[in-house]
Short mmCIF file of C-alpha atoms in Angstrom, two decimals:
data_model
loop_
_atom_site.label_atom_id
_atom_site.label_comp_id
_atom_site.label_asym_id
_atom_site.label_seq_id
_atom_site.Cartn_x
_atom_site.Cartn_y
_atom_site.Cartn_z
CA UNK A 1 26.59 -84.35 18.78
CA UNK A 2 29.23 -83.20 16.27
CA UNK A 3 29.36 -79.57 15.01
CA UNK A 4 28.06 -80.94 11.62
CA UNK A 5 25.25 -82.67 13.15
CA UNK A 6 24.27 -79.59 15.27
CA UNK A 7 24.52 -77.34 12.22
CA UNK A 8 22.17 -79.79 10.29
CA UNK A 9 19.79 -79.83 13.19
CA UNK A 10 19.51 -75.99 13.27
CA UNK A 11 19.01 -75.88 9.54
CA UNK A 12 16.16 -78.41 9.96
CA UNK A 13 14.56 -76.34 12.69
CA UNK A 14 14.70 -73.29 10.66
CA UNK A 15 13.54 -74.70 7.38
CA UNK A 16 10.99 -77.04 8.65
CA UNK A 17 9.80 -80.46 7.71
CA UNK A 18 10.40 -79.84 3.92
CA UNK A 19 14.04 -79.82 4.46
CA UNK A 20 14.20 -83.12 6.40
CA UNK A 21 15.50 -85.12 3.31
CA UNK A 22 18.59 -83.02 3.00
CA UNK A 23 19.34 -82.20 6.65
CA UNK A 24 17.96 -85.43 8.39
CA UNK A 25 15.45 -85.84 11.13
CA UNK A 26 15.29 -84.33 14.71
CA UNK A 27 16.54 -86.70 17.51
CA UNK A 28 17.31 -84.43 20.43
CA UNK A 29 14.95 -84.37 23.44
CA UNK A 30 12.38 -81.61 23.03
CA UNK A 31 13.12 -81.13 19.35
CA UNK A 32 9.67 -82.14 18.14
CA UNK A 33 7.99 -79.61 20.50
CA UNK A 34 10.45 -77.00 19.45
CA UNK A 35 9.70 -77.66 15.80
CA UNK A 36 5.98 -77.67 16.39
CA UNK A 37 6.34 -74.18 18.21
CA UNK A 38 8.22 -72.86 15.25
CA UNK A 39 5.80 -74.45 12.68
CA UNK A 40 2.88 -72.84 14.53
CA UNK A 41 4.26 -69.32 13.90
CA UNK A 42 6.23 -69.55 10.70
CA UNK A 43 4.65 -72.32 8.57
CA UNK A 44 4.20 -70.72 5.22
CA UNK A 45 0.70 -72.14 4.82
CA UNK A 46 -0.59 -69.60 7.41
CA UNK A 47 -2.57 -70.14 10.50
CA UNK A 48 -5.95 -70.74 8.92
CA UNK A 49 -5.05 -72.73 5.87
CA UNK A 50 -4.49 -76.53 5.78
CA UNK A 51 -1.09 -77.61 6.87
CA UNK A 52 0.87 -80.72 6.48
CA UNK A 53 1.93 -80.41 10.14
CA UNK A 54 -0.38 -80.79 12.93
CA UNK A 55 0.99 -77.78 15.05
CA UNK A 56 -0.82 -74.53 14.95
CA UNK A 57 -2.23 -71.52 16.90
CA UNK A 58 -5.87 -71.71 17.29
CA UNK A 59 -7.93 -68.61 17.93
CA UNK A 60 -8.23 -69.42 21.66
CA UNK A 61 -6.25 -68.30 24.78
CA UNK A 62 -5.49 -71.69 26.07
CA UNK A 63 -3.88 -72.87 22.93
CA UNK A 64 -1.78 -69.64 22.61
CA UNK A 65 -0.92 -69.94 26.38
CA UNK A 66 0.45 -73.46 25.77
CA UNK A 67 2.47 -72.18 22.83
CA UNK A 68 3.86 -69.34 24.97
CA UNK A 69 4.79 -71.75 27.62
CA UNK A 70 6.65 -73.93 24.98
CA UNK A 71 8.71 -71.09 23.49
CA UNK A 72 9.76 -69.90 26.92
CA UNK A 73 10.82 -73.45 27.78
CA UNK A 74 12.90 -74.05 24.62
CA UNK A 75 14.16 -70.67 23.66
CA UNK A 76 16.04 -67.83 25.34
CA UNK A 77 14.13 -64.76 26.42
CA UNK A 78 15.50 -62.55 23.71
CA UNK A 79 14.26 -65.04 20.95
CA UNK A 80 10.96 -65.46 22.93
CA UNK A 81 10.40 -61.65 22.65
CA UNK A 82 10.99 -61.69 18.90
CA UNK A 83 8.57 -64.72 18.35
CA UNK A 84 5.80 -63.01 20.64
CA UNK A 85 6.11 -59.97 18.49
CA UNK A 86 5.99 -61.94 15.27
CA UNK A 87 2.92 -63.80 16.62
CA UNK A 88 1.08 -60.62 17.28
CA UNK A 89 1.94 -59.19 13.94
CA UNK A 90 1.56 -62.30 11.76
CA UNK A 91 -1.34 -64.05 13.45
CA UNK A 92 -3.40 -61.27 14.60
CA UNK A 93 -3.20 -62.20 18.33
CA UNK A 94 -3.69 -58.79 19.68
CA UNK A 95 -7.19 -59.36 20.93
CA UNK A 96 -6.24 -62.50 22.82
CA UNK A 97 -3.76 -60.49 24.87
CA UNK A 98 -6.82 -59.08 26.71
CA UNK A 99 -7.08 -62.42 28.43
CA UNK A 100 -5.65 -62.32 31.85
CA UNK A 101 -4.34 -65.93 31.74
CA UNK A 102 -2.55 -65.15 28.51
CA UNK A 103 -0.86 -62.07 29.89
CA UNK A 104 0.39 -64.21 32.72
CA UNK A 105 2.21 -66.42 30.24
CA UNK A 106 3.88 -63.75 28.12
CA UNK A 107 7.62 -62.58 28.36
CA UNK A 108 7.26 -58.76 28.99
CA UNK A 109 9.21 -56.49 26.64
CA UNK A 110 8.90 -52.94 25.26
CA UNK A 111 7.01 -54.08 22.10
CA UNK A 112 4.46 -56.01 24.13
CA UNK A 113 3.85 -53.01 26.22
CA UNK A 114 3.22 -51.00 23.00
CA UNK A 115 0.59 -53.67 21.97
CA UNK A 116 -1.00 -53.51 25.32
CA UNK A 117 -1.15 -49.74 25.22
CA UNK A 118 -2.82 -49.97 21.83
CA UNK A 119 -5.64 -52.13 23.37
CA UNK A 120 -6.03 -49.91 26.47
CA UNK A 121 -9.28 -48.53 25.38
CA UNK A 122 -10.94 -51.87 24.73
CA UNK A 123 -9.23 -53.68 27.52
CA UNK A 124 -11.88 -55.47 29.84
CA UNK A 125 -11.64 -54.61 33.51
CA UNK A 126 -10.63 -58.18 34.40
CA UNK A 127 -7.41 -57.66 32.23
CA UNK A 128 -6.35 -54.24 33.46
CA UNK A 129 -4.62 -55.24 36.72
CA UNK A 130 -2.55 -58.02 35.00
CA UNK A 131 -1.72 -55.57 32.12
CA UNK A 132 -0.43 -52.95 34.57
CA UNK A 133 1.70 -55.74 36.08
CA UNK A 134 3.22 -56.56 32.79
CA UNK A 135 3.87 -52.93 31.86
CA UNK A 136 5.17 -52.20 35.47
CA UNK A 137 7.68 -54.92 35.07
CA UNK A 138 8.98 -53.60 31.81
CA UNK A 139 9.12 -50.10 33.12
CA UNK A 140 11.06 -51.13 36.28
CA UNK A 141 13.66 -53.00 33.92
CA UNK A 142 13.95 -49.93 31.63
CA UNK A 143 14.28 -47.48 34.64
CA UNK A 144 17.01 -49.64 36.21
CA UNK A 145 18.80 -49.60 32.88
CA UNK A 146 18.72 -45.89 32.40
CA UNK A 147 18.17 -44.03 35.57
CA UNK A 148 21.67 -43.83 37.01
CA UNK A 149 23.25 -43.00 33.72
CA UNK A 150 20.76 -40.24 33.01
CA UNK A 151 20.96 -38.61 36.39
CA UNK A 152 24.78 -38.65 36.25
CA UNK A 153 24.80 -37.04 32.76
CA UNK A 154 22.32 -34.37 33.65
CA UNK A 155 23.99 -33.56 36.93
CA UNK A 156 27.39 -33.37 35.29
CA UNK A 157 26.06 -31.17 32.53
CA UNK A 158 24.35 -28.76 34.82
CA UNK A 159 27.44 -28.47 36.99
CA UNK A 160 29.61 -27.77 34.08
CA UNK A 161 27.33 -25.22 32.73
CA UNK A 162 27.50 -23.38 36.24
CA UNK A 163 31.30 -22.85 35.73
CA UNK A 164 32.49 -19.37 36.77
CA UNK A 165 35.60 -17.41 35.89
CA UNK A 166 35.76 -15.99 39.31
CA UNK A 167 35.36 -18.91 41.70
CA UNK A 168 36.04 -18.99 45.38
CA UNK A 169 39.01 -21.04 46.45
CA UNK A 170 36.96 -24.15 47.57
CA UNK A 171 35.05 -24.02 44.04
CA UNK A 172 38.22 -24.00 41.74
CA UNK A 173 38.36 -26.83 39.26
CA UNK A 174 42.16 -27.20 39.28
CA UNK A 175 42.35 -29.76 36.38
CA UNK A 176 40.43 -27.44 34.05
CA UNK A 177 42.23 -24.39 35.38
CA UNK A 178 45.60 -25.90 34.54
CA UNK A 179 44.56 -27.00 31.20
CA UNK A 180 43.16 -23.55 30.42
CA UNK A 181 46.56 -21.96 31.35
CA UNK A 182 49.02 -24.21 29.72
CA UNK A 183 50.22 -21.40 27.52
CA UNK A 184 51.40 -19.60 30.65
CA UNK A 185 53.83 -22.28 31.66
CA UNK A 186 57.15 -20.94 33.14
CA UNK A 187 59.81 -23.49 32.49
CA UNK A 188 62.37 -21.75 34.69
CA UNK A 189 59.93 -22.24 37.59
CA UNK A 190 58.37 -25.40 36.35
CA UNK A 191 54.89 -24.08 36.96
CA UNK A 192 51.73 -22.81 35.40
CA UNK A 193 50.66 -19.16 36.20
CA UNK A 194 46.83 -19.48 36.27
CA UNK A 195 45.81 -16.14 34.73
CA UNK A 196 42.29 -17.46 34.34
CA UNK A 197 40.62 -19.42 37.02
CA UNK A 198 37.90 -22.05 36.19
CA UNK A 199 35.62 -23.40 38.67
CA UNK A 200 31.90 -24.15 39.63
CA UNK A 201 29.41 -21.70 40.93
CA UNK A 202 27.76 -22.63 44.12
CA UNK A 203 25.14 -25.39 43.41
CA UNK A 204 21.72 -23.93 43.35
CA UNK A 205 18.67 -25.58 44.89
CA UNK A 206 16.45 -23.83 42.39
CA UNK A 207 15.49 -25.15 39.06
CA UNK A 208 18.12 -24.63 36.59
CA UNK A 209 16.62 -26.02 33.31
CA UNK A 210 13.11 -26.56 32.01
CA UNK A 211 12.61 -29.62 29.94
CA UNK A 212 9.52 -30.12 27.69
CA UNK A 213 9.04 -33.61 26.14
CA UNK A 214 6.35 -33.75 23.37
CA UNK A 215 5.74 -37.47 22.36
CA UNK A 216 3.94 -38.54 19.12
CA UNK A 217 1.57 -41.42 20.24
CA UNK A 218 0.82 -42.59 16.71
CA UNK A 219 0.98 -46.29 16.43
CA UNK A 220 4.40 -46.43 14.80
CA UNK A 221 5.97 -44.71 17.73
CA UNK A 222 4.97 -47.28 20.47
CA UNK A 223 8.54 -48.15 21.63
CA UNK A 224 9.43 -44.54 21.59
CA UNK A 225 6.39 -43.65 23.93
CA UNK A 226 7.48 -46.28 26.42
CA UNK A 227 11.13 -45.11 26.67
CA UNK A 228 10.30 -41.44 26.58
CA UNK A 229 7.79 -41.88 29.40
CA UNK A 230 10.28 -43.58 31.65
CA UNK A 231 13.02 -40.93 30.73
CA UNK A 232 10.36 -38.28 31.54
CA UNK A 233 9.79 -39.79 34.97
CA UNK A 234 13.41 -39.86 35.72
CA UNK A 235 14.08 -36.36 34.85
CA UNK A 236 11.03 -35.28 36.76
CA UNK A 237 12.56 -36.75 39.86
CA UNK A 238 15.59 -34.39 39.59
CA UNK A 239 15.25 -31.12 41.58
CA UNK A 240 17.40 -29.13 39.22
CA UNK A 241 14.92 -29.80 36.36
CA UNK A 242 11.41 -28.75 35.84
CA UNK A 243 10.13 -31.37 33.50
CA UNK A 244 6.85 -31.36 31.41
CA UNK A 245 5.48 -34.36 29.33
CA UNK A 246 2.77 -34.10 26.70
CA UNK A 247 1.58 -36.69 24.33
CA UNK A 248 -0.34 -35.92 21.12
CA UNK A 249 -2.12 -37.27 18.10
CA UNK A 250 -4.80 -34.93 16.78
CA UNK A 251 -5.16 -33.70 20.32
CA UNK A 252 -2.80 -32.87 23.04
CA UNK A 253 -2.88 -34.39 26.54
CA UNK A 254 -0.52 -33.08 29.34
CA UNK A 255 0.66 -35.89 31.59
CA UNK A 256 2.98 -34.00 33.63
CA UNK A 257 1.04 -34.59 36.77
CA UNK A 258 1.44 -38.35 36.28
CA UNK A 259 5.24 -38.25 36.09
CA UNK A 260 5.65 -39.75 39.44
CA UNK A 261 4.61 -43.08 38.06
CA UNK A 262 5.53 -43.80 34.51
CA UNK A 263 3.05 -46.65 34.38
CA UNK A 264 0.26 -44.08 34.99
CA UNK A 265 1.88 -42.07 32.12
CA UNK A 266 1.78 -45.05 29.76
CA UNK A 267 -1.87 -45.79 30.53
CA UNK A 268 -2.65 -42.20 29.85
CA UNK A 269 -1.56 -42.58 26.31
CA UNK A 270 -3.76 -43.64 23.51
CA UNK A 271 -1.66 -45.25 20.76
CA UNK A 272 -2.82 -44.87 17.12
CA UNK A 273 -4.85 -42.25 15.28
CA UNK A 274 -3.74 -39.15 13.31
CA UNK A 275 -1.02 -36.60 14.01
CA UNK A 276 -1.16 -32.80 14.62
CA UNK A 277 2.37 -31.83 15.42
CA UNK A 278 1.70 -28.10 15.02
CA UNK A 279 -0.88 -28.24 17.86
CA UNK A 280 1.46 -30.07 20.08
CA UNK A 281 4.26 -27.55 19.53
CA UNK A 282 1.85 -24.58 20.10
CA UNK A 283 0.87 -26.22 23.47
CA UNK A 284 4.59 -26.85 24.32
CA UNK A 285 5.42 -23.12 23.56
CA UNK A 286 2.88 -22.18 26.31
CA UNK A 287 4.80 -24.18 28.86
CA UNK A 288 8.08 -22.33 28.19
CA UNK A 289 8.40 -19.13 30.27
CA UNK A 290 12.23 -18.66 30.08
CA UNK A 291 13.47 -19.76 26.63
CA UNK A 292 17.25 -19.33 27.25
CA UNK A 293 17.07 -21.92 30.12
CA UNK A 294 14.76 -24.34 28.31
CA UNK A 295 15.06 -27.44 26.30
CA UNK A 296 12.29 -28.78 23.92
CA UNK A 297 12.44 -32.38 22.73
CA UNK A 298 9.99 -33.46 20.01
CA UNK A 299 9.79 -37.22 19.56
CA UNK A 300 7.93 -37.82 16.31
CA UNK A 301 8.26 -39.41 12.99
CA UNK A 302 7.18 -35.94 11.50
CA UNK A 303 4.22 -37.26 9.45
CA UNK A 304 2.24 -34.05 9.94
CA UNK A 305 -1.54 -34.08 9.58
CA UNK A 306 -1.75 -30.60 10.65
CA UNK A 307 -0.52 -27.31 9.13
CA UNK A 308 3.03 -28.01 8.04
CA UNK A 309 4.23 -24.35 7.33
CA UNK A 310 2.84 -23.39 10.75
CA UNK A 311 4.64 -26.23 12.41
CA UNK A 312 8.01 -25.24 10.81
CA UNK A 313 7.44 -21.56 11.79
CA UNK A 314 6.73 -22.42 15.43
CA UNK A 315 9.92 -24.58 15.46
CA UNK A 316 11.90 -21.72 14.04
CA UNK A 317 10.41 -19.18 16.48
CA UNK A 318 11.19 -21.45 19.35
CA UNK A 319 14.86 -21.89 18.35
CA UNK A 320 15.24 -18.18 17.58
CA UNK A 321 13.97 -17.25 21.04
CA UNK A 322 16.83 -19.36 22.65
CA UNK A 323 15.15 -22.73 23.32
CA UNK A 324 17.52 -25.71 22.77
CA UNK A 325 15.42 -27.68 20.27
CA UNK A 326 15.92 -31.31 19.52
CA UNK A 327 13.84 -33.56 17.17
CA UNK A 328 14.08 -37.32 17.63
CA UNK A 329 12.59 -39.43 14.86
CA UNK A 330 12.70 -42.36 17.34
CA UNK A 331 13.82 -43.12 20.89
CA UNK A 332 14.25 -46.83 20.79
CA UNK A 333 16.36 -49.92 19.97
CA UNK A 334 14.31 -50.76 16.69
CA UNK A 335 16.81 -49.19 14.28
CA UNK A 336 16.17 -46.69 11.46
CA UNK A 337 12.57 -45.54 11.52
CA UNK A 338 10.26 -44.49 8.77
CA UNK A 339 9.83 -40.73 8.86
CA UNK A 340 8.92 -37.76 6.69
CA UNK A 341 12.13 -36.90 4.99
CA UNK A 342 10.91 -33.63 3.59
CA UNK A 343 9.96 -32.32 7.09
CA UNK A 344 13.23 -33.61 8.53
CA UNK A 345 15.20 -31.71 5.83
CA UNK A 346 13.15 -28.49 6.44
CA UNK A 347 14.02 -28.67 10.02
CA UNK A 348 17.69 -29.41 9.29
CA UNK A 349 17.55 -26.27 7.15
CA UNK A 350 16.48 -24.36 10.22
CA UNK A 351 19.47 -25.52 12.13
CA UNK A 352 17.30 -28.11 14.11
CA UNK A 353 18.65 -31.67 13.74
CA UNK A 354 16.38 -34.51 13.30
CA UNK A 355 17.64 -37.92 13.98
CA UNK A 356 16.93 -41.41 15.71
CA UNK A 357 18.59 -42.12 19.06
CA UNK A 358 18.77 -45.31 21.07
CA UNK A 359 17.88 -45.13 24.80
CA UNK A 360 21.50 -45.89 25.78
CA UNK A 361 22.59 -42.77 24.05
CA UNK A 362 19.86 -40.37 25.21
CA UNK A 363 21.59 -39.45 28.48
CA UNK A 364 24.65 -38.36 26.51
CA UNK A 365 22.40 -36.33 24.17
CA UNK A 366 20.68 -34.74 27.18
CA UNK A 367 24.16 -33.73 28.59
CA UNK A 368 25.23 -32.16 25.20
CA UNK A 369 21.85 -30.28 24.79
CA UNK A 370 21.76 -29.02 28.39
CA UNK A 371 25.22 -27.70 28.08
CA UNK A 372 24.17 -25.97 24.82
CA UNK A 373 26.79 -27.96 22.84
CA UNK A 374 26.73 -28.66 19.21
CA UNK A 375 23.82 -31.22 18.91
CA UNK A 376 24.07 -31.56 15.13
CA UNK A 377 27.79 -32.44 15.35
CA UNK A 378 26.90 -34.93 18.12
CA UNK A 379 24.19 -36.43 15.97
CA UNK A 380 26.65 -36.71 12.92
CA UNK A 381 29.15 -38.59 15.12
CA UNK A 382 26.33 -40.89 16.24
CA UNK A 383 25.48 -41.72 12.70
CA UNK A 384 29.10 -42.59 11.94
CA UNK A 385 29.23 -44.84 14.95
CA UNK A 386 26.12 -46.75 13.85
CA UNK A 387 27.35 -47.41 10.36
#
């Protein structure tokens, strides 16, 4: 098939049967089933109105399962994930995901996990085992993607923060020592006189930092809940950190005791409902016993249903006490989130940056924050890179 023919074929599949006069028909093997799968989801007449095409998604698990099988056959997994999300959003198929045979047919991804978690409270027992398998597969993929990078970034940050100006010989960081003393270079001897030594203190087996993650579990934060839960589990596995994880809507739930299994964490959440950020911050404050060695990460779109002024007062008090405070409007790959701009600006005025971060950049953010670097400058650079 020529490039022109291939281009017309793609336009025909994208625009549907109404474009056939200008683009020509479909002649490739499997084109008709591919066209039917697209029509079932994207036909403008909708799923319940009369259509000129016979394809469609009926309100039954078998028909949806067949459709899921078709799209997995004819489209790559990245496209399948988008189509699944569109089917759930456009055709109201969330309830059908409670069918075990349908769960077996889906392509697991973060958005699907968010949908399953939102149905957790109404999920029949027969579906829960399959749902846990689906969620577990996604969690494993995310953990493999982020774990090594996160541990390396945190370990490096903690080691750097443990530098001392009076190290023992075996602990001297010669590279940094030379750079710190370049002004003392003696050309006649072609050497640097190290007036100031830079090295690492002995690695401590005790907890060096306390990290508290507070995650907004309102429905719009579903992807962030998934990623934050996995990050929480990774951080909890590190001896040098004491990691706490709380989720909140109008109530606060401490899931720290479940951090050994991020799937348990996720099934301990309850997506949807209102939001009381102030209450979550108040509880998080109670977990911080040594502010100067603590980091608090609030992951929320900042739509506050509680007492706004009290929320801002608590955040300011935490920062002034020496806690490294970071606010993430989203921790996901979904792009720019919807958030409360007034609250974000108010936090910015307090010197607390509020910004979105992708999972791939979060380890780097952790390193900057744990070293007590300039998080605002880092966030500004991130924004420039994303433009």
